[in-house]
mmCIF file of C-alpha atoms in Angstrom:
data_model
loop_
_atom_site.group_PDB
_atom_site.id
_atom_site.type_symbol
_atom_site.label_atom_id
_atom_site.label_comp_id
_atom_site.label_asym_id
_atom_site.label_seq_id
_atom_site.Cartn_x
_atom_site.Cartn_y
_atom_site.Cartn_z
ATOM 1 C CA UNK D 1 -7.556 -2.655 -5.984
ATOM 2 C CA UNK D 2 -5.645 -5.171 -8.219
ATOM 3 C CA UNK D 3 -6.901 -8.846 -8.809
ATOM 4 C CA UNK D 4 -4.164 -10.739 -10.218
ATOM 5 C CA UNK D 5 -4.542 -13.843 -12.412
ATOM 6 C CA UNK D 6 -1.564 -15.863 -13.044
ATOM 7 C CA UNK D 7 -1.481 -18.053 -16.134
ATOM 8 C CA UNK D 8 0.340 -21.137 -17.212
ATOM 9 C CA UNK D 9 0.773 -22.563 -20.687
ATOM 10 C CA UNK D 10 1.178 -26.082 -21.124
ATOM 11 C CA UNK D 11 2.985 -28.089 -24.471
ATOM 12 C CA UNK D 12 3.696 -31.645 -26.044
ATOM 13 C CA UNK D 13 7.083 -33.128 -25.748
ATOM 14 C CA UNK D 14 9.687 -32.498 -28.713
ATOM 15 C CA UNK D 15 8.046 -29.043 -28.959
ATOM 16 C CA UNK D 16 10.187 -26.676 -27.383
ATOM 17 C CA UNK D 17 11.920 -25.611 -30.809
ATOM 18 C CA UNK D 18 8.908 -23.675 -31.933
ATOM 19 C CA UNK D 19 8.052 -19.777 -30.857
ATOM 20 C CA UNK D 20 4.144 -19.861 -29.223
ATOM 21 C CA UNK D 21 1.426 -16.441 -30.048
ATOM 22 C CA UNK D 22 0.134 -15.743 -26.806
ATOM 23 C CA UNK D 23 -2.810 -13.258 -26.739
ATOM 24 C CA UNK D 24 -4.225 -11.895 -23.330
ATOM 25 C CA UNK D 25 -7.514 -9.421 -23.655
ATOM 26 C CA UNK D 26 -7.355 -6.506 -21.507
ATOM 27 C CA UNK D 27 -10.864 -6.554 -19.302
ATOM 28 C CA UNK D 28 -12.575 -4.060 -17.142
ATOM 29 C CA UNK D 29 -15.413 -4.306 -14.687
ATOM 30 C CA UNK D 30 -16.603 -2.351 -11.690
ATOM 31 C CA UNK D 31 -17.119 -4.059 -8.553
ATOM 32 C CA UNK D 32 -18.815 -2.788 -5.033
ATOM 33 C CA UNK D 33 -16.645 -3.935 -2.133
ATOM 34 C CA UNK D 34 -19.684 -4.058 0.716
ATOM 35 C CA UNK D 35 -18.622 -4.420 4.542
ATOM 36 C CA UNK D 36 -20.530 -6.496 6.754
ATOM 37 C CA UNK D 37 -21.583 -3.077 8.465
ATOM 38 C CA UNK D 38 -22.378 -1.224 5.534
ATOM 39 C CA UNK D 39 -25.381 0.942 5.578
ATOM 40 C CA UNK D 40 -26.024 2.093 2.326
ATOM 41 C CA UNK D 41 -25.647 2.063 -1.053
ATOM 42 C CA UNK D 42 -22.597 3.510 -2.908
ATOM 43 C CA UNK D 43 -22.265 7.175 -3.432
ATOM 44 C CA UNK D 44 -22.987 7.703 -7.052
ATOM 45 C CA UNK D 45 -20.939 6.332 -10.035
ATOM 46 C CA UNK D 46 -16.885 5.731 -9.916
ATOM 47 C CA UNK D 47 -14.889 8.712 -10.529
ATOM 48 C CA UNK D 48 -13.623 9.231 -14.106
ATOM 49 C CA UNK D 49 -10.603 7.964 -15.238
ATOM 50 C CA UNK D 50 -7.289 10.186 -15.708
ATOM 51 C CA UNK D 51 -7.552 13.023 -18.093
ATOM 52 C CA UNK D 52 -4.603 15.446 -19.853
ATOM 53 C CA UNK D 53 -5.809 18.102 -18.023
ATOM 54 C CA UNK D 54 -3.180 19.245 -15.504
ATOM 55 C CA UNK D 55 -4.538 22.047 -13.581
ATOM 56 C CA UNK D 56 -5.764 19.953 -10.421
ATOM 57 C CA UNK D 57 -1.724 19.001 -10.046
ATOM 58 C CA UNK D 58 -0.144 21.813 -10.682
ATOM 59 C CA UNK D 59 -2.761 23.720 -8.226
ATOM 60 C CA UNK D 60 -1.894 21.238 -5.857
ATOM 61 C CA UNK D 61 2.102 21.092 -6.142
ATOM 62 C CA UNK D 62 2.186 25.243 -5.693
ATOM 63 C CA UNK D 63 0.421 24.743 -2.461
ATOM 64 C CA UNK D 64 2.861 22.838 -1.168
ATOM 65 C CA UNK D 65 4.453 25.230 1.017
ATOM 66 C CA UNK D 66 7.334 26.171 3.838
ATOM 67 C CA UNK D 67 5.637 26.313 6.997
ATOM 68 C CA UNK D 68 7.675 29.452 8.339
ATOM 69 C CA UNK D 69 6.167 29.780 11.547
ATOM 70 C CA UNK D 70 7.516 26.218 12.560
ATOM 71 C CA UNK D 71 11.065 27.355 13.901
ATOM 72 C CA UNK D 72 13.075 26.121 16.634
ATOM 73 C CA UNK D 73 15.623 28.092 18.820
ATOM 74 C CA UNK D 74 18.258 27.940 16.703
ATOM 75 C CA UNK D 75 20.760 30.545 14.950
ATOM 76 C CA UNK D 76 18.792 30.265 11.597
ATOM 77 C CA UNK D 77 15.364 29.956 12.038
ATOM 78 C CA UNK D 78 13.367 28.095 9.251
ATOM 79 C CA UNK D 79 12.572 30.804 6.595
ATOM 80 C CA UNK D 80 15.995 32.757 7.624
ATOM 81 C CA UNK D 81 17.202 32.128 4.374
ATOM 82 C CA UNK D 82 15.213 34.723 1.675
ATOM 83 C CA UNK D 83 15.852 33.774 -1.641
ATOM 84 C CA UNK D 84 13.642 35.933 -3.310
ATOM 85 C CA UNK D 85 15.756 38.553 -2.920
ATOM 86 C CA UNK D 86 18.527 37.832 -3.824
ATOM 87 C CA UNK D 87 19.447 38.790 -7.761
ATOM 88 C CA UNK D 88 19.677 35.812 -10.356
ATOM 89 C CA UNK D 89 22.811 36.233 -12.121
ATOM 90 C CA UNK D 90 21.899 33.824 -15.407
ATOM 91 C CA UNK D 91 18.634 31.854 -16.988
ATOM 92 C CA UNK D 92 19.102 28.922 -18.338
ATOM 93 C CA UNK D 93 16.590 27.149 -20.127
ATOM 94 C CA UNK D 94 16.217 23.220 -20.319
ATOM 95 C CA UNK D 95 13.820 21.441 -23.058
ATOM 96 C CA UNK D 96 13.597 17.864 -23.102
ATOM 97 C CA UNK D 97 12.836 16.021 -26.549
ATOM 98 C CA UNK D 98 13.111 12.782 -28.062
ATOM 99 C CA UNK D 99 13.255 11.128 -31.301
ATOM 100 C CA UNK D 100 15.468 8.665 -33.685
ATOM 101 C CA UNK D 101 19.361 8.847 -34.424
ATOM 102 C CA UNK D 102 20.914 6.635 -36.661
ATOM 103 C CA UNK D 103 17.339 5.067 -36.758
ATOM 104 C CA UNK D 104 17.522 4.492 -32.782
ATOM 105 C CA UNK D 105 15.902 5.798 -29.969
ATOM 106 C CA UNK D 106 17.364 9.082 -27.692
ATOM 107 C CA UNK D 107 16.255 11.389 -25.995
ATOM 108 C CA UNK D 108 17.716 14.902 -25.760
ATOM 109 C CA UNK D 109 18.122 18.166 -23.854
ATOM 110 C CA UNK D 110 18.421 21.425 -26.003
ATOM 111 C CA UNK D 111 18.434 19.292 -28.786
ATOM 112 C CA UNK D 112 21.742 17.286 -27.303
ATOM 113 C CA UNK D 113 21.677 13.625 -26.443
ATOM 114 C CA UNK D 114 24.217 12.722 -23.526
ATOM 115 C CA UNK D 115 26.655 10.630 -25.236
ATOM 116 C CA UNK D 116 28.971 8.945 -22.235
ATOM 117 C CA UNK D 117 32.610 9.773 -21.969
ATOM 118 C CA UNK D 118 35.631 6.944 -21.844
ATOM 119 C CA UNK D 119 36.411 9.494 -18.468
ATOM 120 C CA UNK D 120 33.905 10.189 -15.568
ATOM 121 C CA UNK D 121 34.360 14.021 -16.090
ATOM 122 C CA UNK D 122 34.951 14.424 -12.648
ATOM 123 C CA UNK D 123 38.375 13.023 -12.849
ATOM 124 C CA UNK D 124 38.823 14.513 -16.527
ATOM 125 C CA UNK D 125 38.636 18.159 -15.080
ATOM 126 C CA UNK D 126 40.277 17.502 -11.951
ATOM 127 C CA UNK D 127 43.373 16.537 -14.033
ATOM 128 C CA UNK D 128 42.633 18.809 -17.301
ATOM 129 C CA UNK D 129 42.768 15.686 -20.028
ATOM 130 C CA UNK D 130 42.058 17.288 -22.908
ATOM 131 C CA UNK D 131 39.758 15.707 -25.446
ATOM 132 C CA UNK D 132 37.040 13.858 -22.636
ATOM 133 C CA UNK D 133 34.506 17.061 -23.085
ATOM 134 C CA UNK D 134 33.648 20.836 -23.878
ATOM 135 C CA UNK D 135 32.546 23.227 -21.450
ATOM 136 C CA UNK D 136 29.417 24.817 -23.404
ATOM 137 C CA UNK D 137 28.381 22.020 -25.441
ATOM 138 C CA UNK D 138 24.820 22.644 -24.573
ATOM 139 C CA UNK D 139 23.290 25.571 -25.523
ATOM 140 C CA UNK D 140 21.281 27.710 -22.196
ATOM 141 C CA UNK D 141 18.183 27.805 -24.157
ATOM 142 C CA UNK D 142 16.173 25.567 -26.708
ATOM 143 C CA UNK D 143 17.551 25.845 -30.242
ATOM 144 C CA UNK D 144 14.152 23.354 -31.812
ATOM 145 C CA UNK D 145 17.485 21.927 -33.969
ATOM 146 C CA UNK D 146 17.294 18.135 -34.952
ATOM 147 C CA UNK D 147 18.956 15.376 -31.704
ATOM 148 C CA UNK D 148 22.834 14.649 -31.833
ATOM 149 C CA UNK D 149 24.761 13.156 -29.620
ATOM 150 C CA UNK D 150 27.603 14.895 -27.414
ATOM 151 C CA UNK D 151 28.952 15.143 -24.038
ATOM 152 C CA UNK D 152 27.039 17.769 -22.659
ATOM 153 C CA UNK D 153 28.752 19.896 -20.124
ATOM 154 C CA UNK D 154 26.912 23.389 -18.851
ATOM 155 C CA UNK D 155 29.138 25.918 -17.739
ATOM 156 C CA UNK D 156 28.426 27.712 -14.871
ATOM 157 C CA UNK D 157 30.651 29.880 -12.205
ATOM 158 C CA UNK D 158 30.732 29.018 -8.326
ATOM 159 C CA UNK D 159 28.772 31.307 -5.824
ATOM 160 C CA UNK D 160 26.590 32.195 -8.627
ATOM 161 C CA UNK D 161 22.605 32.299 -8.089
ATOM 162 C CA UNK D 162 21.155 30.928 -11.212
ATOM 163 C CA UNK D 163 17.395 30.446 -12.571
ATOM 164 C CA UNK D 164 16.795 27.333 -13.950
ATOM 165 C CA UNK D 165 13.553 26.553 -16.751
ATOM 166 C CA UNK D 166 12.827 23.214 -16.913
ATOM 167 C CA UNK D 167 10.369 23.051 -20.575
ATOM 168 C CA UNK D 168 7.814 20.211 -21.070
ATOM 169 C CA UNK D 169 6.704 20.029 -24.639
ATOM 170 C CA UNK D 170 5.678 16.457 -24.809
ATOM 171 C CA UNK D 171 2.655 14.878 -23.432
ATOM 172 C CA UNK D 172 4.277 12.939 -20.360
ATOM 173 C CA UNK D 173 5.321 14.301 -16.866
ATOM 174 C CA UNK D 174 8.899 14.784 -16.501
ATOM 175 C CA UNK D 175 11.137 14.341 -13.092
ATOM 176 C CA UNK D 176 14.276 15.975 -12.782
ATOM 177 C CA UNK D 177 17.123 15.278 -10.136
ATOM 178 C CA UNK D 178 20.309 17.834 -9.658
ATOM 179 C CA UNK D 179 23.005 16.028 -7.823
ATOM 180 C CA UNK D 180 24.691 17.903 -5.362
ATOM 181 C CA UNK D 181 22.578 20.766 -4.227
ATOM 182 C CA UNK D 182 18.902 21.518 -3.175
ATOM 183 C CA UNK D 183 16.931 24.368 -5.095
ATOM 184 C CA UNK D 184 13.969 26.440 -4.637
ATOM 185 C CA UNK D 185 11.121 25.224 -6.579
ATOM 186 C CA UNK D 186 9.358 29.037 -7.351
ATOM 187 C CA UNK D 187 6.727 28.300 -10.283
ATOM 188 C CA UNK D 188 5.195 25.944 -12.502
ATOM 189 C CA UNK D 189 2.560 26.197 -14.897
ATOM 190 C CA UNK D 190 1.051 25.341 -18.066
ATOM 191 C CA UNK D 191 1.738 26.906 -21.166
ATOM 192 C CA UNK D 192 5.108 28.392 -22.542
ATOM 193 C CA UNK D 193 7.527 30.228 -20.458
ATOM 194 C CA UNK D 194 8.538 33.411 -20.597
ATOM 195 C CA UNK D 195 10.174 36.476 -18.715
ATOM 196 C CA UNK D 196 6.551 37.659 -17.633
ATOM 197 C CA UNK D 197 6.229 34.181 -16.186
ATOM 198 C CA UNK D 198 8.140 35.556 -13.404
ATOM 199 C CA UNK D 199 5.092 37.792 -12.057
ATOM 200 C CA UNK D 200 3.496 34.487 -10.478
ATOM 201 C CA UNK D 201 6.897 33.235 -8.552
ATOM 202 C CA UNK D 202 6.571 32.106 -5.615
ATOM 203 C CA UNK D 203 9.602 34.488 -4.011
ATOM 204 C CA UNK D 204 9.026 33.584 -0.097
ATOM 205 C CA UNK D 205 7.912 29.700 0.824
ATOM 206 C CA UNK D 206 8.796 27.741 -1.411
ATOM 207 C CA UNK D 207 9.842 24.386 -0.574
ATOM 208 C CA UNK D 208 13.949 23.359 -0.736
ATOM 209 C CA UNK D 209 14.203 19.863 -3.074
ATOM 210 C CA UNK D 210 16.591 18.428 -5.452
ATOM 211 C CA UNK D 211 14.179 16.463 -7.648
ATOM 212 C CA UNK D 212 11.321 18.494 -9.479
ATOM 213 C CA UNK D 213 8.569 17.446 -11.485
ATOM 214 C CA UNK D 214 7.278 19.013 -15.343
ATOM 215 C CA UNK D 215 3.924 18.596 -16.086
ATOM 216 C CA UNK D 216 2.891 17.949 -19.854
ATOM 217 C CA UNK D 217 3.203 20.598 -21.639
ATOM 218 C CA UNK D 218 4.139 22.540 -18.747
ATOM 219 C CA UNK D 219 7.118 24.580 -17.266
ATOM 220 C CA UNK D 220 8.789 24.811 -14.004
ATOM 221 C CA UNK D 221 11.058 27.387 -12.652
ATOM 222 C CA UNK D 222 13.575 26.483 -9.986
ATOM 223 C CA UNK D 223 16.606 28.919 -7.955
ATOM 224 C CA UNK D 224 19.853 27.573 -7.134
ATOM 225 C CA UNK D 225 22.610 29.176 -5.171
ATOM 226 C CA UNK D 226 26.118 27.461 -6.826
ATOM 227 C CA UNK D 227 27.516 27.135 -3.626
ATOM 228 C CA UNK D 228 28.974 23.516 -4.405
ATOM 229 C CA UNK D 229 31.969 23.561 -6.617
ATOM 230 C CA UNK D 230 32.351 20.200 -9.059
ATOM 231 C CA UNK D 231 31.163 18.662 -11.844
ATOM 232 C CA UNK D 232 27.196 17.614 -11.102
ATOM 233 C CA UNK D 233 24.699 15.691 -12.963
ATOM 234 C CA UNK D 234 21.565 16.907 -14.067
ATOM 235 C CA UNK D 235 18.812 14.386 -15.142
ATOM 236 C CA UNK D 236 15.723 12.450 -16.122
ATOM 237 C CA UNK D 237 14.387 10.667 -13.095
ATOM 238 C CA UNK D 238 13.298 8.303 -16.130
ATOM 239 C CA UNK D 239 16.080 5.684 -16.051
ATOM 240 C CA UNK D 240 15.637 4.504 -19.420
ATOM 241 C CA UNK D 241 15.388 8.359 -20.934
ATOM 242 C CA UNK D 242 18.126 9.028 -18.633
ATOM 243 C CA UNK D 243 19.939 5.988 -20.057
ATOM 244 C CA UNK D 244 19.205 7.113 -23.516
ATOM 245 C CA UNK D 245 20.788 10.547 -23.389
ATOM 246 C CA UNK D 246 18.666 12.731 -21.143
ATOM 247 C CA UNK D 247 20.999 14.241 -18.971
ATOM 248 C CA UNK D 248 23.552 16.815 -18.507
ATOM 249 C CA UNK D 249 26.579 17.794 -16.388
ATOM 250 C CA UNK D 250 26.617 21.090 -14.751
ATOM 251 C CA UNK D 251 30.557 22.730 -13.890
ATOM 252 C CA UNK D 252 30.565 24.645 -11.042
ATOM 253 C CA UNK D 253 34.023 26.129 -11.665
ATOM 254 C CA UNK D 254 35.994 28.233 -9.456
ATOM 255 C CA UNK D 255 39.854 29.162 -10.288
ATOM 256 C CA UNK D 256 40.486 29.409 -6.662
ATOM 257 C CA UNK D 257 42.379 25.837 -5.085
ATOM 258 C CA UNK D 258 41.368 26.277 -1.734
ATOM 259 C CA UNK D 259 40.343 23.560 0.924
ATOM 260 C CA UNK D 260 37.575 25.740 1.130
ATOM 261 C CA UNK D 261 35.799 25.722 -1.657
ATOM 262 C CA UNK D 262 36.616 22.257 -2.534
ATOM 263 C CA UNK D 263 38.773 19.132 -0.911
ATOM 264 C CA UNK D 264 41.210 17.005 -3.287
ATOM 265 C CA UNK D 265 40.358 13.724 -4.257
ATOM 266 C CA UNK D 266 41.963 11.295 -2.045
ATOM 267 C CA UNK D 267 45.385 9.730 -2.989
ATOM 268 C CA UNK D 268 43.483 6.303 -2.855
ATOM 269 C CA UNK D 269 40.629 7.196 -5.089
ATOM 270 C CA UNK D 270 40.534 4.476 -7.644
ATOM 271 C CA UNK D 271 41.297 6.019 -11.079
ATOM 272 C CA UNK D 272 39.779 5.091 -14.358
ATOM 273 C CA UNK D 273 39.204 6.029 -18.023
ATOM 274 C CA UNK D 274 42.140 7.750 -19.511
ATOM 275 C CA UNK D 275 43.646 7.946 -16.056
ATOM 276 C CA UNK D 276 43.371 4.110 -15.112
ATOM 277 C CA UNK D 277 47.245 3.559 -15.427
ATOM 278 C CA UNK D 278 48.604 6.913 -13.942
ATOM 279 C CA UNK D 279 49.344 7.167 -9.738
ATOM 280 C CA UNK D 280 48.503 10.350 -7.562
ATOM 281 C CA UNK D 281 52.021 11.982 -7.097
#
C-alpha cells in the first residue's frame, strides 16, 4: 500500500528568475490495516525487506513448467515438439556490461555498444549496401575487453538450432526480448556458466517465450530453432540500456531466394537511409 502526498511550493512575485533547493526526507512507518471483523492480532512482525539473494526466484522461474498432459485433438499435441533432442549446432554466449565512453554512459554486449546505423539493416542486406554493417562484429563469447561502439550484427545460418547464454555479471536483473521467434527457456542459475552447466537443463517442459529474464549474477540458457530467415533484434527489455547500446542484431541468412523461406519486401515499402531516393524496379 502507497499513501501519496502531493506538495505545492508557493513564491513572491518578480521571483521566478531564481532556481529553488527543494529537499523531501524519505520516511518509513508500519501501519496495521484492522477490518471491522477482525479477530485478532497480526501474525508476527512484517516480512523483511528484499535481499540479493536470488535463490527463492530462480527456484521459482524453473518450476514454471509445460503442462504436457493438457492436449487437445489436434495433429500436434502440446509437448509434440521435443527439443531436447535435437543437436545444438553453435553456443553463443551473451554478457551484458556497462560503463563510460568518451566520458558518457553505454552499455554493452561482449564488450560492444550498439551504435545505430544511417540504414535499418533490414533494408541494407536486402539490397547489399555496402558500408551500413559487418556480419561478425560481435564476438559469440565474452572477450572482458574495454566498451566501443559498433553496429553489432551476429551471424548465424537459417534452419540452424542454436544455444544461446545469456551472462549476468552485474548486480541488477536483466530482461531480454528476441524479435521474431520464441525459444526454449532450459536453465538458469547462479554462478558462472559453463559446459557442465548443461547437466541441470531442463530438456523436456520447458516453457516456449521470447522475452527471458537474468538474475544478478546469474546465467540463463535458452534453445532456438532459426527457422525465421531476416535480420532480428536482440535486446535489453531496459529501454534506456537498450537505448544506450544494449542490443544486437541477429542474421538469419540463407542463400536460397525462395518464397519459402522468405517473402520480398513489398514494392510500396517506404524506403529510407541510404535507400530513401532509389524506387523498387
Amino acid at each position: 500500500m502507497t499513501a501519496i502526498t502531493s506538495l505545492s511550493l508557493e513564491t513572491k512575485e518578480n521571483t521566478h528568475s531564481s532556481n529553488y533547493l527543494l529537499f523531501i526526507g524519505l520516511v518509513t512507518t508500519t501501519a496495521v490495516l484492522r477490518y471491522s471483523n477482525s479477530a485478532g492480532p497480526v501474525s508476527g512482525p512484517p516480512p523483511g525487506g528484499p535481499t540479493i539473494q536470488v535463490d527463492w526466484s530462480l527456484n521459482q522461474a524453473r518450476s514454471i513448467r509445460t503442462n504436457l498432459t493438457a492436449s487437445g485433438p489436434r495433429p500436434n499435441p502440446q509437448g509434440s515438439y521435443h527439443y531436447g533432442l535435437i543437436n545444438t549446432t553453435k553456443t553463443i554466449r551473451l554478457a551484458n556490461s556497462a560503463g563510460l565512453v568518451n566520458g558518457k554512459q553505454r552499455y554493452a554486449v561482449n564488450s560492444v555498444s550498439f551504435l545505430q546505423p544511417d540504414t535499418p539493416l533490414k533494408l541494407a542486406d536486402y539490397f547489399q549496401i555496402g558500408g551500413v554493417f559487418r556480419v561478425g562484429s560481435i564476438s559469440d563469447y565474452p572477450n572482458g575487453g574495454g566498451i566501443y561502439l559498433d553496429t553489432s550484427v551476429l551471424g548465424t545460418d537459417y534452419r540452424a538450432f542454436i544455444e544461446i547464454v545469456f551472462e549476468n555479471y552485474e548486480d541488477i536483473v536483466q530482461s531480454w526480448h528476441l524479435d521474431g521467434y520464441s525459444f526454449f527457456v532450459v536453465g538458469m542459475d547462479g554462478g558462472l556458466w559453463s559446459t557442465a552447466s548443461r547437466n541441470q537443463y531442463n530438456l523436456r517442459d520447458a516453457i516456449a517465450r521470447c522475452t527471458v529474464q537474468v538474475y544478478p549474477k546469474s546465467w540463463t540458457a535458452i534453445y532456438v530453432a532459426l527457422d525465421n530467415v531476416g535480420m532480428w533484434n536482440l535486446r535489453s527489455e531496459f529501454w534506456a540500456r537498450q537505448y544506450l547500446g544494449q542490443q544486437l542484431y541477429v542474421r538469419v541468412y540463407t542463400a536460397s531466394t525462395s518464397l519459402r523461406d522468405e517473402f520480398p519486401i513489398p514494392k510500396n515499402a517506404l524506403l529510407c537511409g541510404r535507400k530513401f531516393h532509389d524506387t523498387f524496379s
